[in-house]
One Martini backbone bead per residue (centre of mass of N, CA, C, O) as a GRO file, in nm:
protein
  110
    1ALA     BB    1   0.099   0.035   0.018
    2LEU     BB    2   0.059   0.354   0.017
    3PRO     BB    3   0.139   0.628   0.153
    4ILE     BB    4   0.003   0.862   0.365
    5SER     BB    5  -0.083   1.201   0.254
    6ILE     BB    6  -0.140   1.493   0.422
    7GLN     BB    7  -0.337   1.771   0.313
    8ILE     BB    8  -0.341   2.119   0.419
    9ASP     BB    9  -0.547   2.400   0.386
   10SER     BB   10  -0.454   2.714   0.516
   11THR     BB   11  -0.682   2.897   0.354
   12LYS     BB   12  -0.904   2.687   0.490
   13PRO     BB   13  -1.119   2.691   0.780
   14LEU     BB   14  -1.209   2.389   0.786
   15TRP     BB   15  -1.306   2.145   0.995
   16HIS     BB   16  -1.159   1.897   0.866
   17ASN     BB   17  -0.871   2.022   0.890
   18TYR     BB   18  -0.849   1.994   1.200
   19PHE     BB   19  -0.861   1.693   1.207
   20LEU     BB   20  -0.610   1.650   1.026
   21CYS     BB   21  -0.408   1.770   1.222
   22GLY     BB   22  -0.428   1.550   1.442
   23PHE     BB   23  -0.367   1.312   1.262
   24LYS     BB   24  -0.088   1.415   1.152
   25GLY     BB   25   0.058   1.443   1.421
   26ILE     BB   26   0.053   1.138   1.486
   27GLN     BB   27   0.171   1.032   1.227
   28ASP     BB   28   0.443   1.185   1.257
   29HIS     BB   29   0.534   1.088   1.538
   30PHE     BB   30   0.513   0.762   1.439
   31ASN     BB   31   0.561   0.716   1.134
   32PHE     BB   32   0.308   0.666   0.961
   33ASP     BB   33   0.219   0.523   0.656
   34ASN     BB   34  -0.041   0.321   0.761
   35PRO     BB   35  -0.293   0.399   0.909
   36THR     BB   36  -0.567   0.348   1.056
   37GLY     BB   37  -0.878   0.345   0.971
   38MET     BB   38  -1.153   0.590   0.959
   39ASN     BB   39  -1.483   0.682   1.061
   40CYS     BB   40  -1.581   1.024   1.034
   41LEU     BB   41  -1.778   1.286   1.199
   42VAL     BB   42  -1.831   1.634   1.126
   43GLU     BB   43  -2.046   1.840   1.331
   44GLY     BB   44  -2.189   2.181   1.319
   45THR     BB   45  -2.250   2.550   1.420
   46VAL     BB   46  -1.975   2.664   1.437
   47PRO     BB   47  -1.807   2.918   1.336
   48PRO     BB   48  -1.550   2.995   1.176
   49SER     BB   49  -1.342   3.197   1.352
   50SER     BB   50  -1.493   3.252   1.660
   51GLY     BB   51  -1.311   3.205   1.931
   52LEU     BB   52  -1.390   2.901   2.093
   53SER     BB   53  -1.169   2.659   2.069
   54SER     BB   54  -1.283   2.436   1.871
   55SER     BB   55  -1.036   2.363   1.705
   56SER     BB   56  -0.869   2.246   1.936
   57ALA     BB   57  -1.072   2.026   2.016
   58LEU     BB   58  -1.058   1.877   1.741
   59VAL     BB   59  -0.759   1.813   1.742
   60CYS     BB   60  -0.766   1.648   2.005
   61CYS     BB   61  -0.967   1.438   1.914
   62ALA     BB   62  -0.801   1.333   1.672
   63GLY     BB   63  -0.552   1.248   1.830
   64LEU     BB   64  -0.691   1.046   2.021
   65VAL     BB   65  -0.829   0.860   1.805
   66THR     BB   66  -0.566   0.786   1.657
   67LEU     BB   67  -0.434   0.645   1.886
   68ALA     BB   68  -0.652   0.429   1.938
   69ALA     BB   69  -0.668   0.307   1.644
   70ASN     BB   70  -0.332   0.240   1.674
   71GLY     BB   71  -0.243   0.145   1.969
   72LYS     BB   72  -0.158   0.410   2.120
   73THR     BB   73   0.051   0.602   2.354
   74LEU     BB   74   0.037   0.892   2.574
   75SER     BB   75   0.085   1.145   2.740
   76LYS     BB   76  -0.082   1.425   2.814
   77VAL     BB   77   0.151   1.617   2.750
   78GLU     BB   78   0.231   1.507   2.473
   79LEU     BB   79  -0.046   1.542   2.341
   80ALA     BB   80  -0.070   1.847   2.380
   81GLU     BB   81   0.188   1.921   2.221
   82ILE     BB   82   0.112   1.791   1.951
   83CYS     BB   83  -0.156   1.947   1.910
   84ALA     BB   84  -0.034   2.229   1.906
   85ARG     BB   85   0.148   2.178   1.659
   86SER     BB   86  -0.074   2.072   1.460
   87GLU     BB   87  -0.232   2.346   1.423
   88ARG     BB   88  -0.004   2.470   1.235
   89TYR     BB   89  -0.088   2.340   0.961
   90ILE     BB   90  -0.324   2.583   0.943
   91GLY     BB   91  -0.181   2.855   1.101
   92THR     BB   92  -0.189   2.821   1.401
   93GLU     BB   93  -0.034   3.025   1.681
   94GLY     BB   94  -0.046   2.882   1.946
   95GLY     BB   95   0.049   2.801   2.295
   96GLY     BB   96  -0.136   2.541   2.428
   97MET     BB   97  -0.371   2.589   2.633
   98ASP     BB   98  -0.613   2.440   2.509
   99GLN     BB   99  -0.478   2.159   2.504
  100SER     BB  100  -0.402   2.138   2.802
  101ILE     BB  101  -0.693   2.157   2.917
  102SER     BB  102  -0.805   1.910   2.769
  103PHE     BB  103  -0.587   1.698   2.924
  104LEU     BB  104  -0.515   1.847   3.233
  105ALA     BB  105  -0.765   1.875   3.371
  106GLU     BB  106  -0.917   1.940   3.697
  107ILE     BB  107  -1.131   1.892   3.925
  108GLY     BB  108  -1.140   2.190   4.118
  109ARG     BB  109  -0.941   2.346   3.919
  110ALA     BB  110  -0.776   2.653   3.794
   0.00000   0.00000   0.00000
C-alpha cells in the first residue's frame, strides 16, 4: 500500500482540516506510513474562526482518536504538546493553552 500523505489547505479554515491536523500530528509523531483507517463525522454549527477554541478541541479529539485507533499511547502532556504543534499545520500559532486544558484539566482546580 502507498503511504498516506495528508495535505491541509491552510487558506481554508474548514472544520475537517482541523481534524486532519490532529490526525497528521499523530501520524508524523509515530512515522505511520499506513495508519489504521477510521470513519469519522464532523458536524456542528459553530462558525469557523469564531474564537471559541473549538478548533483546538477538534484537533485534540482527532489526535486522541488516532492514537486509540492505532493502538498507541502517550502521556497527557505529550499529547497536548503534539496537538498544539499540529494545529500549526493550518496556520494557527497558538501557545498550547487550549490543548493543555483539554488533556490536563482536573475537577475543582482553576
